[in-house]
mmCIF file of N, CA and C and ligand atoms in Angstrom:
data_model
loop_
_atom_site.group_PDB
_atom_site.id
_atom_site.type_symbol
_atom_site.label_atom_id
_atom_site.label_comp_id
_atom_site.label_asym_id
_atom_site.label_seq_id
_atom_site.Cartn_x
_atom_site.Cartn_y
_atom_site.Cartn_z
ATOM 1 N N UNK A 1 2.446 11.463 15.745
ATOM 2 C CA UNK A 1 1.691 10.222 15.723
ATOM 3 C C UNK A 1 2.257 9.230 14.711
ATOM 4 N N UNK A 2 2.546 9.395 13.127
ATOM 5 C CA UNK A 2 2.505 8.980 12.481
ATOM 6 C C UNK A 2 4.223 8.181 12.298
ATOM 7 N N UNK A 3 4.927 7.210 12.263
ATOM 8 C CA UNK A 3 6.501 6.840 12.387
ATOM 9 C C UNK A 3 7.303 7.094 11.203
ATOM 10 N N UNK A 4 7.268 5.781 10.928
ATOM 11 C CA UNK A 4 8.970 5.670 9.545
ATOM 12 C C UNK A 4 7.513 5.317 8.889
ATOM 13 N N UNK A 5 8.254 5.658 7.579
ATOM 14 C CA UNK A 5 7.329 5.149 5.940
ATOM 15 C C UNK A 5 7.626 3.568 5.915
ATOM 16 N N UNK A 6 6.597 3.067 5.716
ATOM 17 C CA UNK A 6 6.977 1.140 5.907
ATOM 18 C C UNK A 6 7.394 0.944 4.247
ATOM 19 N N UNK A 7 6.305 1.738 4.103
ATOM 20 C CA UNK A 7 6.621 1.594 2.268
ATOM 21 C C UNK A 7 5.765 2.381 1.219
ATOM 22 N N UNK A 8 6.172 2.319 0.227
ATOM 23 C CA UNK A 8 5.496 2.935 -1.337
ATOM 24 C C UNK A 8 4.853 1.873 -2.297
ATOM 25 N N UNK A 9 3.748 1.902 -2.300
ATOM 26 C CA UNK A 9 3.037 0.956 -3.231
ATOM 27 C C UNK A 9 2.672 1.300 -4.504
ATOM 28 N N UNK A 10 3.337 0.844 -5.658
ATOM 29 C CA UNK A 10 3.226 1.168 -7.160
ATOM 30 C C UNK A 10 2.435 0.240 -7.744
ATOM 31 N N UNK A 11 1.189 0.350 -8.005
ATOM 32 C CA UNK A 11 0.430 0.027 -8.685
ATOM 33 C C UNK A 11 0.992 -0.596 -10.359
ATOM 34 N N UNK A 12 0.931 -1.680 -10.526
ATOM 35 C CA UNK A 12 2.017 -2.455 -12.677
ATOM 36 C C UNK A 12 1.017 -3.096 -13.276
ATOM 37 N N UNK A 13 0.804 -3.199 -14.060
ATOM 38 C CA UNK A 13 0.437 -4.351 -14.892
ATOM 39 C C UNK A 13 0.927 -5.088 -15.419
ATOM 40 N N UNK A 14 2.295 -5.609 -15.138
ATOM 41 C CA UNK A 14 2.850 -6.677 -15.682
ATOM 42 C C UNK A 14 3.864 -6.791 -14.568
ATOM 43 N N UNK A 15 3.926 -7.535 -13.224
ATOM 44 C CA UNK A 15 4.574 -7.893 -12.507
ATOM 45 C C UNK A 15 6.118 -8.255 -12.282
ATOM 46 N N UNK A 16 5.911 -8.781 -13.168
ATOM 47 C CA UNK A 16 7.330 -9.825 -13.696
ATOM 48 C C UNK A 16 8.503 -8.247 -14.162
ATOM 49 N N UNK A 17 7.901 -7.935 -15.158
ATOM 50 C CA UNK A 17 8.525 -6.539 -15.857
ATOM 51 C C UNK A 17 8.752 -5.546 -14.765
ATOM 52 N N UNK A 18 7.866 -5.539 -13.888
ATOM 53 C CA UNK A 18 9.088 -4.406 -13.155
ATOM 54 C C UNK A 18 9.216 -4.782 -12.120
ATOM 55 N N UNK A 19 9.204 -6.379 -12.043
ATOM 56 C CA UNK A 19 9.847 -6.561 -10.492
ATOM 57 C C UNK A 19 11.949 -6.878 -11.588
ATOM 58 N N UNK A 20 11.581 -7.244 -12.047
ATOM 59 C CA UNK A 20 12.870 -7.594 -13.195
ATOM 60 C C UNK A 20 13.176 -5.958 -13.132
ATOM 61 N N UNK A 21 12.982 -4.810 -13.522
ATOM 62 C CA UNK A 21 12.952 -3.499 -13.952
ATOM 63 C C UNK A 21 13.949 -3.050 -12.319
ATOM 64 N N UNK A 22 13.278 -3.645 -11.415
ATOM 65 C CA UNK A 22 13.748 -3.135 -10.028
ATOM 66 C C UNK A 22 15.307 -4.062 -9.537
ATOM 67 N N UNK A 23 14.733 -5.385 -10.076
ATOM 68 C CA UNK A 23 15.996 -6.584 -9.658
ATOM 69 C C UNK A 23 17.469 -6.541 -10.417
ATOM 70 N N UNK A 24 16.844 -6.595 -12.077
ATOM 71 C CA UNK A 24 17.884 -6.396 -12.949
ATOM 72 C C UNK A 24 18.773 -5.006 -13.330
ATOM 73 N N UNK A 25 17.666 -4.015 -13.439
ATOM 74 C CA UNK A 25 18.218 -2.713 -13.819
ATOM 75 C C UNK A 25 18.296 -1.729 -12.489
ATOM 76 N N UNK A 26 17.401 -1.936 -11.777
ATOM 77 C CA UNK A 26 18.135 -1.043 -10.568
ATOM 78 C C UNK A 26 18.739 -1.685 -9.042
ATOM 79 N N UNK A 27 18.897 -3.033 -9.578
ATOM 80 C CA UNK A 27 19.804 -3.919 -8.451
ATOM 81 C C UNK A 27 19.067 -4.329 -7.221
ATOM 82 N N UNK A 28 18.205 -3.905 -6.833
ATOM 83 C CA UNK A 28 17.428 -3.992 -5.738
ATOM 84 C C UNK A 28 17.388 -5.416 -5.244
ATOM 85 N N UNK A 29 16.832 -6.414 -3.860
ATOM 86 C CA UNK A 29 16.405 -6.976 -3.263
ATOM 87 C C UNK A 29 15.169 -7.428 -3.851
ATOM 88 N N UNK A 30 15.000 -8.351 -4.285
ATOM 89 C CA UNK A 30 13.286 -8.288 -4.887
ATOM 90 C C UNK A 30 12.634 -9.593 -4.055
ATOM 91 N N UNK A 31 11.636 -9.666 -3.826
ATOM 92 C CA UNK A 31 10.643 -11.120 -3.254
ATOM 93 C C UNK A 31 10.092 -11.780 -4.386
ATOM 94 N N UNK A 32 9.891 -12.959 -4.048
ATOM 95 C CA UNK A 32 9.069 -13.504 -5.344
ATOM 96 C C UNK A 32 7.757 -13.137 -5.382
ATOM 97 N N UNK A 33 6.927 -13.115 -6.043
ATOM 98 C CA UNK A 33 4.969 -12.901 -5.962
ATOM 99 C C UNK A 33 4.752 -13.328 -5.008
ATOM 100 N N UNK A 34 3.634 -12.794 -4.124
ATOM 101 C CA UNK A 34 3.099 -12.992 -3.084
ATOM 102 C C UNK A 34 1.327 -13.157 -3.767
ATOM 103 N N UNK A 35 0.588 -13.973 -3.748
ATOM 104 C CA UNK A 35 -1.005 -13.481 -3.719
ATOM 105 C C UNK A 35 -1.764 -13.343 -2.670
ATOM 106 N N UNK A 36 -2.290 -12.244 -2.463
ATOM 107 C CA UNK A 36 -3.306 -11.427 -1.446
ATOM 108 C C UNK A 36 -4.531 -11.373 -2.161
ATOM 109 N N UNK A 37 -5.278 -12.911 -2.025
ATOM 110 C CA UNK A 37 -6.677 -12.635 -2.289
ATOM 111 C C UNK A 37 -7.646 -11.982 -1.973
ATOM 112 N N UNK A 38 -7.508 -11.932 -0.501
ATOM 113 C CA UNK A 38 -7.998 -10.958 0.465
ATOM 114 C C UNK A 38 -8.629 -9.688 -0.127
ATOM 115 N N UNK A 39 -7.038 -8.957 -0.552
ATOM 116 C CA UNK A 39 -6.757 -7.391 -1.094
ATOM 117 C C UNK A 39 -7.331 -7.686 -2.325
ATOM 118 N N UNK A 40 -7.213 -8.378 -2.975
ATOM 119 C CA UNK A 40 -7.409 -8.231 -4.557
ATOM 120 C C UNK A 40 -6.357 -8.234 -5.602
ATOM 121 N N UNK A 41 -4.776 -8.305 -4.615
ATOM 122 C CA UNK A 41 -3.696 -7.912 -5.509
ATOM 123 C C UNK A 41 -2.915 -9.708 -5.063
ATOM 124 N N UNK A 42 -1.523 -9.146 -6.168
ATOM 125 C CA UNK A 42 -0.618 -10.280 -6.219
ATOM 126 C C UNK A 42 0.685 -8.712 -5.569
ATOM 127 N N UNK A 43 1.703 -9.278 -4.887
ATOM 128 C CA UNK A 43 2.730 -8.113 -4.459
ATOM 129 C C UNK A 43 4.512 -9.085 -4.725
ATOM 130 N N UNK A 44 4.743 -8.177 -5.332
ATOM 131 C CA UNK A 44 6.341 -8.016 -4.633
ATOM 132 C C UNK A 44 6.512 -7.000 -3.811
ATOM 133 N N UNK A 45 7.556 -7.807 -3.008
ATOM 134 C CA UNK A 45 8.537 -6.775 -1.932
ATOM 135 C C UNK A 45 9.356 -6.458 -2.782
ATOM 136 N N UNK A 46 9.997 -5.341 -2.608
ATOM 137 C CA UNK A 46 11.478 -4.830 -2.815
ATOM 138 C C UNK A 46 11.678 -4.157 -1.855
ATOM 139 N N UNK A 47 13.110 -4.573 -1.235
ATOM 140 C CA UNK A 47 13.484 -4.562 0.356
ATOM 141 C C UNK A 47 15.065 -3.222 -0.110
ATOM 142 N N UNK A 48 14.397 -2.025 0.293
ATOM 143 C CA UNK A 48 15.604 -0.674 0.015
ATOM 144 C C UNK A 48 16.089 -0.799 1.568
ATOM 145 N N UNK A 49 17.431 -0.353 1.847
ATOM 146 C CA UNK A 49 17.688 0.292 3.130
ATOM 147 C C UNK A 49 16.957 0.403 3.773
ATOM 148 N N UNK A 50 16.074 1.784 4.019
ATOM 149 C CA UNK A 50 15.574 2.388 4.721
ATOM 150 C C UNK A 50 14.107 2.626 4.718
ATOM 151 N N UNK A 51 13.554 1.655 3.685
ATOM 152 C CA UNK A 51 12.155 1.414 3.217
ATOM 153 C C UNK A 51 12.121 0.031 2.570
ATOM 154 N N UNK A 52 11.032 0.048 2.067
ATOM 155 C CA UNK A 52 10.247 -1.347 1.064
ATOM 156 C C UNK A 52 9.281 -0.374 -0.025
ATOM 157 N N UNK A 53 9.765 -0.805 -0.966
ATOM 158 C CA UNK A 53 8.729 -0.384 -2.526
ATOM 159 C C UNK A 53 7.743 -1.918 -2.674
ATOM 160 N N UNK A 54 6.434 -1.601 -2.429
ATOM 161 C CA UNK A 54 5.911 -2.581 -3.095
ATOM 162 C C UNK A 54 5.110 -2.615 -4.397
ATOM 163 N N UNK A 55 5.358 -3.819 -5.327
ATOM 164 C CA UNK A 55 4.457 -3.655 -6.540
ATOM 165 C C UNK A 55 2.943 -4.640 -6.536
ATOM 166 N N UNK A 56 2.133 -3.889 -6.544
ATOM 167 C CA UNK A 56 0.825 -4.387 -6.843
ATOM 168 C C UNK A 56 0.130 -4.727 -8.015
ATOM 169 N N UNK A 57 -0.077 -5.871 -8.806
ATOM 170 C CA UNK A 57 -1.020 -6.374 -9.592
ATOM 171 C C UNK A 57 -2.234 -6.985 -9.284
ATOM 172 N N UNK A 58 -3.608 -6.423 -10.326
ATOM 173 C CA UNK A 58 -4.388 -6.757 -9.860
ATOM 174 C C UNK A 58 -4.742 -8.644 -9.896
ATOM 175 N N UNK A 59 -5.242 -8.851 -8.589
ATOM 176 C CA UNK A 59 -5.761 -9.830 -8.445
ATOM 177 C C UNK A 59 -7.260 -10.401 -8.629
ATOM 178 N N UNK A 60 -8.326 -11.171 -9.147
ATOM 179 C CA UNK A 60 -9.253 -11.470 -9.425
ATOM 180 C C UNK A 60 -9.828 -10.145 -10.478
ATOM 181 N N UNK A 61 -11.575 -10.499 -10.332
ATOM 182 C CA UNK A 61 -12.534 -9.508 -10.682
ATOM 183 C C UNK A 61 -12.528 -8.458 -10.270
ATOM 184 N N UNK A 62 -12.252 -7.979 -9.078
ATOM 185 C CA UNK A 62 -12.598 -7.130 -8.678
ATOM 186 C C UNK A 62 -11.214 -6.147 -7.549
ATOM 187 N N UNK A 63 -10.620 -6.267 -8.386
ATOM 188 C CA UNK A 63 -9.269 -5.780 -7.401
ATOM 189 C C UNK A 63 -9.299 -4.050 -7.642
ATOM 190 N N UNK A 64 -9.335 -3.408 -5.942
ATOM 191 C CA UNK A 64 -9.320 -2.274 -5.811
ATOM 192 C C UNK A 64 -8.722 -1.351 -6.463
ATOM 193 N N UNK A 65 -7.096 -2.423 -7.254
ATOM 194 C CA UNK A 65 -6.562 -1.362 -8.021
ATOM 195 C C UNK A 65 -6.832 -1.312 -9.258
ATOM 196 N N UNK A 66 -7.933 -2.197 -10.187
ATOM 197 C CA UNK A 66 -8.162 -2.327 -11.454
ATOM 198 C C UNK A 66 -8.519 -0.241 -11.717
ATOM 199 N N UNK A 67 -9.521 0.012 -11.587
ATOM 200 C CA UNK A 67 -9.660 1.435 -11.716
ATOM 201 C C UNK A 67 -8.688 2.158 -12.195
ATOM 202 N N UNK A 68 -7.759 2.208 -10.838
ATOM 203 C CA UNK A 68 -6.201 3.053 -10.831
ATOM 204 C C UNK A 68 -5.693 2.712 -12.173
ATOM 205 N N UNK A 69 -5.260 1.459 -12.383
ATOM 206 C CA UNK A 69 -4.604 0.899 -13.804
ATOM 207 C C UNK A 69 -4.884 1.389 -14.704
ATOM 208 N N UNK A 70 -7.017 1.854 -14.869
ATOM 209 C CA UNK A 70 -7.089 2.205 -15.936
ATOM 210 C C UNK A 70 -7.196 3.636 -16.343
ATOM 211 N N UNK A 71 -6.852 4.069 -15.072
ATOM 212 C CA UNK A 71 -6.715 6.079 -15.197
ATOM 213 C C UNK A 71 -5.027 5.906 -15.378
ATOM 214 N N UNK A 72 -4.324 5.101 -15.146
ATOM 215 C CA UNK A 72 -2.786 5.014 -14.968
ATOM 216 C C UNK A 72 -2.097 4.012 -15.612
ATOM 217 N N UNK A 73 -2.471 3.839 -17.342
ATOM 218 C CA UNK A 73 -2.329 2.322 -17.840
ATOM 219 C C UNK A 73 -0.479 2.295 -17.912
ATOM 220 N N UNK A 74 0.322 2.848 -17.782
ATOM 221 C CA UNK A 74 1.775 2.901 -17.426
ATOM 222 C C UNK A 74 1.872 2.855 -15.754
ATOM 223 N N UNK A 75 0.866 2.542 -15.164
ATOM 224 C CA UNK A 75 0.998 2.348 -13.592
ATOM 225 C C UNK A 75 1.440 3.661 -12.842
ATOM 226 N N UNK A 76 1.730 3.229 -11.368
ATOM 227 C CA UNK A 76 1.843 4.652 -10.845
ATOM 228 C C UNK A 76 2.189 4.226 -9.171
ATOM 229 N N UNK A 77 2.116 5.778 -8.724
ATOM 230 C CA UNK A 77 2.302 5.334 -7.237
ATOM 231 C C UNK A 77 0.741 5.262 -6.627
ATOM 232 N N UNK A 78 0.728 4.275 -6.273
ATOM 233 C CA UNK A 78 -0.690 4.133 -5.772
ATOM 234 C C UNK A 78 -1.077 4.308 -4.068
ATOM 235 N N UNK A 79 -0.308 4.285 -3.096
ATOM 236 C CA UNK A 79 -0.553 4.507 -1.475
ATOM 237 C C UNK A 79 0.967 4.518 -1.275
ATOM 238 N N UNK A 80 0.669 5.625 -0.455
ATOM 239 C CA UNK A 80 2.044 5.820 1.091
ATOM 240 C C UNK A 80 1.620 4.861 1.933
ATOM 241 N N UNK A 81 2.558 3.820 2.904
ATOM 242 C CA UNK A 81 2.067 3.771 4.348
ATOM 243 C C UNK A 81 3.035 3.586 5.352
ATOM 244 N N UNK A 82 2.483 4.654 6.546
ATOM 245 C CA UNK A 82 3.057 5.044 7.567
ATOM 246 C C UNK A 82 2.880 4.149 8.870
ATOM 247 N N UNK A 83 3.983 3.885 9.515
ATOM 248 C CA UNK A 83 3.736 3.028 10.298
ATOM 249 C C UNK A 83 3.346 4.125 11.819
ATOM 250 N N UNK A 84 2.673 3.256 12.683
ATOM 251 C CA UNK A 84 1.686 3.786 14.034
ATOM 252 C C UNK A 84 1.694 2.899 15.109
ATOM 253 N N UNK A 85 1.982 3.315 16.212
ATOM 254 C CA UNK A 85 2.129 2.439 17.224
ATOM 255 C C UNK A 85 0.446 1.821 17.356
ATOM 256 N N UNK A 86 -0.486 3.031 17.535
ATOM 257 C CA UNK A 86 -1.614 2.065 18.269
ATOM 258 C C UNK A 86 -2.757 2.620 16.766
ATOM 259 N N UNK A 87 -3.341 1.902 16.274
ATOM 260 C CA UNK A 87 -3.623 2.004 15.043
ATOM 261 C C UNK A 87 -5.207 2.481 15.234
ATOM 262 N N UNK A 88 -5.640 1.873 16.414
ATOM 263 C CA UNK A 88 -7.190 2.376 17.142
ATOM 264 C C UNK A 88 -6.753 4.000 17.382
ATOM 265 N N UNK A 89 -6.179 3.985 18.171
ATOM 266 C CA UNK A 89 -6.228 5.242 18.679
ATOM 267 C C UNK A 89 -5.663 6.196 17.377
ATOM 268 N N UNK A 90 -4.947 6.045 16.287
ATOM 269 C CA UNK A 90 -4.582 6.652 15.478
ATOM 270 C C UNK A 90 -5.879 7.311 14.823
ATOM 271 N N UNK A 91 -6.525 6.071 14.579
ATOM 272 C CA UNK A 91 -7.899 6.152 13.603
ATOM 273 C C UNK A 91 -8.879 6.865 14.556
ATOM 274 N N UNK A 92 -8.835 6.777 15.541
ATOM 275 C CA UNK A 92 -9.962 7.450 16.647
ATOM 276 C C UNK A 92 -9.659 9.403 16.509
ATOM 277 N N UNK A 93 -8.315 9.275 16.912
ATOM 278 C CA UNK A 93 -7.315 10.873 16.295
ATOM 279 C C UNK A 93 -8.185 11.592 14.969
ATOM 280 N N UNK A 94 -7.984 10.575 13.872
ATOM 281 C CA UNK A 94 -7.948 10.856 12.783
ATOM 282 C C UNK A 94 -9.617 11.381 12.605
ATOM 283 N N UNK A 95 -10.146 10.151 12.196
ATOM 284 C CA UNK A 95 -11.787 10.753 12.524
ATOM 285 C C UNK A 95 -12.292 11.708 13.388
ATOM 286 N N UNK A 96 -11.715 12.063 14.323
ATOM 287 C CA UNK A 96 -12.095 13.257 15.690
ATOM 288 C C UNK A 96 -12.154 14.483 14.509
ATOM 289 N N UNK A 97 -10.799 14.656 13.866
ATOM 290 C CA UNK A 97 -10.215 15.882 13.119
ATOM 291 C C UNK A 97 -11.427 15.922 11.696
ATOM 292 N N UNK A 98 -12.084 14.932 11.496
ATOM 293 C CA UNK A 98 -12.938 15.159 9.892
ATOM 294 C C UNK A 98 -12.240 13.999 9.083
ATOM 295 N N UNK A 99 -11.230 13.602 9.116
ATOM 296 C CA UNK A 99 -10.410 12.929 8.295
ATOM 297 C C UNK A 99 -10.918 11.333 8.060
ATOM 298 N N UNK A 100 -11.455 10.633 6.953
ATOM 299 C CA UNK A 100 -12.414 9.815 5.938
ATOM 300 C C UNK A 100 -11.699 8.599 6.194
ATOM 301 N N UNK A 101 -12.223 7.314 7.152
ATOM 302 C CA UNK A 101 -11.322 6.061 7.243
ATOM 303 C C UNK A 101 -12.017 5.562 5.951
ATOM 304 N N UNK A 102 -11.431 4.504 5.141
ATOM 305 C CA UNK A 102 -12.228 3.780 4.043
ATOM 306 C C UNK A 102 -12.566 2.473 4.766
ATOM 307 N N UNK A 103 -13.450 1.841 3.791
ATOM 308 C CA UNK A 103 -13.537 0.436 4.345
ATOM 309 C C UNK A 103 -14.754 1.225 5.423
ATOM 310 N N UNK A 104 -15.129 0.260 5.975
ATOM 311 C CA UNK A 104 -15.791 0.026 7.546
ATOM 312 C C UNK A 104 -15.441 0.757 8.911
ATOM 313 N N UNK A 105 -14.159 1.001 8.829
ATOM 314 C CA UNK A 105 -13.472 1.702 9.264
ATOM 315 C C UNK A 105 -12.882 1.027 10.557
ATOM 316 N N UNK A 106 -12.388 -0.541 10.160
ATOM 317 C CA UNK A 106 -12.102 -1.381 11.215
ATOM 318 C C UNK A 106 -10.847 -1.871 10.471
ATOM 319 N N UNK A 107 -9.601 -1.963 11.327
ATOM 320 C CA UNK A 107 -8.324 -2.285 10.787
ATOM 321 C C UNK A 107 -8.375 -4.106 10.159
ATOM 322 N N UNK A 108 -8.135 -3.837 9.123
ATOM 323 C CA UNK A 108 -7.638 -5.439 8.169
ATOM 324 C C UNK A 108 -6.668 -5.863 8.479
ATOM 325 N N UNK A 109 -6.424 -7.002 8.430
ATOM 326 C CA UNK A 109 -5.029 -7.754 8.531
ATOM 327 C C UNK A 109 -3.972 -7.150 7.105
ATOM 328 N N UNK A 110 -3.182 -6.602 7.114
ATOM 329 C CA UNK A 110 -2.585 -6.584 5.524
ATOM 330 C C UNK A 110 -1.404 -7.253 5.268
ATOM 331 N N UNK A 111 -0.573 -7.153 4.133
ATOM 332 C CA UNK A 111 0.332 -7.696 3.462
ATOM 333 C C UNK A 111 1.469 -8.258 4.203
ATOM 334 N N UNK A 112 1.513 -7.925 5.834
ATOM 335 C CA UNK A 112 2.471 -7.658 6.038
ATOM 336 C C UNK A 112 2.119 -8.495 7.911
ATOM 337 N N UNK A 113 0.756 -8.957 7.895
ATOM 338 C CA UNK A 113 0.438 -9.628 8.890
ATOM 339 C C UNK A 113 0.007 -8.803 9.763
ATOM 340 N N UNK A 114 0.107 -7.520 9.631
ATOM 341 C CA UNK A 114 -0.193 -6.113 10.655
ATOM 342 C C UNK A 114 -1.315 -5.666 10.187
ATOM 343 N N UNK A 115 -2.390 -4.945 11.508
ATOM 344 C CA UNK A 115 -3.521 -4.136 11.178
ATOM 345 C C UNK A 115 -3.356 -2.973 10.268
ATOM 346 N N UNK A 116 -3.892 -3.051 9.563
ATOM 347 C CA UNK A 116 -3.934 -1.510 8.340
ATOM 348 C C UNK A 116 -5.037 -0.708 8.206
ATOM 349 N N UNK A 117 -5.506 0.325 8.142
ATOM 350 C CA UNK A 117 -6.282 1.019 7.319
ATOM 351 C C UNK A 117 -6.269 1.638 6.785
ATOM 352 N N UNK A 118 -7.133 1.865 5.798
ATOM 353 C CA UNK A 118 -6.934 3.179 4.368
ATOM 354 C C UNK A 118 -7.393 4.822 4.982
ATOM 355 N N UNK A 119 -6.692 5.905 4.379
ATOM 356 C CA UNK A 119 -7.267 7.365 4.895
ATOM 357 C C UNK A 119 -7.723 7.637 3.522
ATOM 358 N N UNK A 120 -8.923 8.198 3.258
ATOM 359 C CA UNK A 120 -8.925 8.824 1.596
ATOM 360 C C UNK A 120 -8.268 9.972 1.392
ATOM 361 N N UNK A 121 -7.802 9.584 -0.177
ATOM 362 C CA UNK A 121 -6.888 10.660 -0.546
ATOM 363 C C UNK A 121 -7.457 11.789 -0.802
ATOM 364 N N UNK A 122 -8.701 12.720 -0.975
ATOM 365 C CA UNK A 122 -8.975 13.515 -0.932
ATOM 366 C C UNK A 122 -8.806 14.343 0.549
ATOM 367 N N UNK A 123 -8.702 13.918 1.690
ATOM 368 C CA UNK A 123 -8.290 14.367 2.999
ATOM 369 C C UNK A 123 -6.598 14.209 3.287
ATOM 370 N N UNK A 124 -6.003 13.786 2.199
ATOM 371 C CA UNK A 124 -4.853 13.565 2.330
ATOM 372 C C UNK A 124 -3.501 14.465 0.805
ATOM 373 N N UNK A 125 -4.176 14.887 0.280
ATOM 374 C CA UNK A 125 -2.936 15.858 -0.756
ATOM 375 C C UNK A 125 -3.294 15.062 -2.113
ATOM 376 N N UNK A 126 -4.441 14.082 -1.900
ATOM 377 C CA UNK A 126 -4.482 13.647 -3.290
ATOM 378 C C UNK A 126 -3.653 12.114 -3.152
ATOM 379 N N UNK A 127 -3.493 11.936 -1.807
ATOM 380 C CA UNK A 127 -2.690 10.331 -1.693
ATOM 381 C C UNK A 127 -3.219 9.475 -0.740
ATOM 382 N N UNK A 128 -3.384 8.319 -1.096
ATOM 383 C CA UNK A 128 -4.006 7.376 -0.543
ATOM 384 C C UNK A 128 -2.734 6.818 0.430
ATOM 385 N N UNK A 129 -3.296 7.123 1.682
ATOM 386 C CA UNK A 129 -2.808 6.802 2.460
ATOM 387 C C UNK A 129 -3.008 5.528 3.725
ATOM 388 N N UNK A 130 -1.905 4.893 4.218
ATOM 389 C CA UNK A 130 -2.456 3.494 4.800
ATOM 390 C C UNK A 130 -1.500 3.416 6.128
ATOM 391 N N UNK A 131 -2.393 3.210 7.194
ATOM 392 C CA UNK A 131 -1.196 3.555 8.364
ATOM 393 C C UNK A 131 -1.579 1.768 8.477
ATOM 394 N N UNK A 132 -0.225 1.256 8.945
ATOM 395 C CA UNK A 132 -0.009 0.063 9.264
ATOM 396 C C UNK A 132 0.637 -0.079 11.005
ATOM 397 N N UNK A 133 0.066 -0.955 11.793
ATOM 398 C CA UNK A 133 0.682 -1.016 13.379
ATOM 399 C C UNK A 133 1.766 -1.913 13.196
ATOM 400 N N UNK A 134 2.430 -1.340 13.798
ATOM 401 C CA UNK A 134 4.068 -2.166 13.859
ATOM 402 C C UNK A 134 3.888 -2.456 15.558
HETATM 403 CO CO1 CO B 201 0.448 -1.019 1.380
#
């Protein structure tokens, strides 16, 4: 069911510092800031070969990843996400088996202009997981 990894989302608190950390010291492709009010975050892309690393800072009051930051104040990896042809029927799969959609359990538009939803990481190895429709 599940395709290619679209990407790795690392949760920073200082944006600039490791999008520089990724651009300068490990050469990478970097995007400029993106803000996703929506989400709660601000993102860089970093565009690898065969994936995308994205970095997440929190955005406003209430950004989903403030928490994470503060169990993880050196940041961290914060979600896998796997790309899925039909993202209904993925999530229909998924819930059949026991497995916890977050949210409402209705696909969001995300970062990337594509339907997303969250799986909780306790049904998942301890990783927050996000299948995105390509
Ligand atoms: Co993501």
């Amino acid at each position: 069911m599940i395709g290619r990894l679209n990407h790795v989302a690392i949760a920073v608190k200082d944006l600039e510092k490791s999008a520089s950390l990724y651009r300068d010291t490990l050469g990478a492709k970097v995007s400029a800031p993106q803000a996703e009010p929506a989400h709660g975050v601000t993102v860089v892309f970093i565009e690898l070969p065969n994936t995308k690393i994205e970095l997440l800072q929190p955005l406003g009051e209430n950004s989903p990843i403030a928490k994470f930051l503060e169990k993880n104040p050196d940041g961290g990896m914060h979600h896998v996400c796997y790309e899925v042809e039909d993202i209904i029927a993925a999530r229909d799969r998924l819930k059949a088996t026991g497995a916890r959609v977050l949210g409402d359990g209705e696909p969001k538009i995300g970062a990337h202009g594509k339907p997303v939803l969250f799986l909780h990481p306790k049904d998942f190895n301890g990783t927050l997981v996000e299948l995105e429709q390509v």
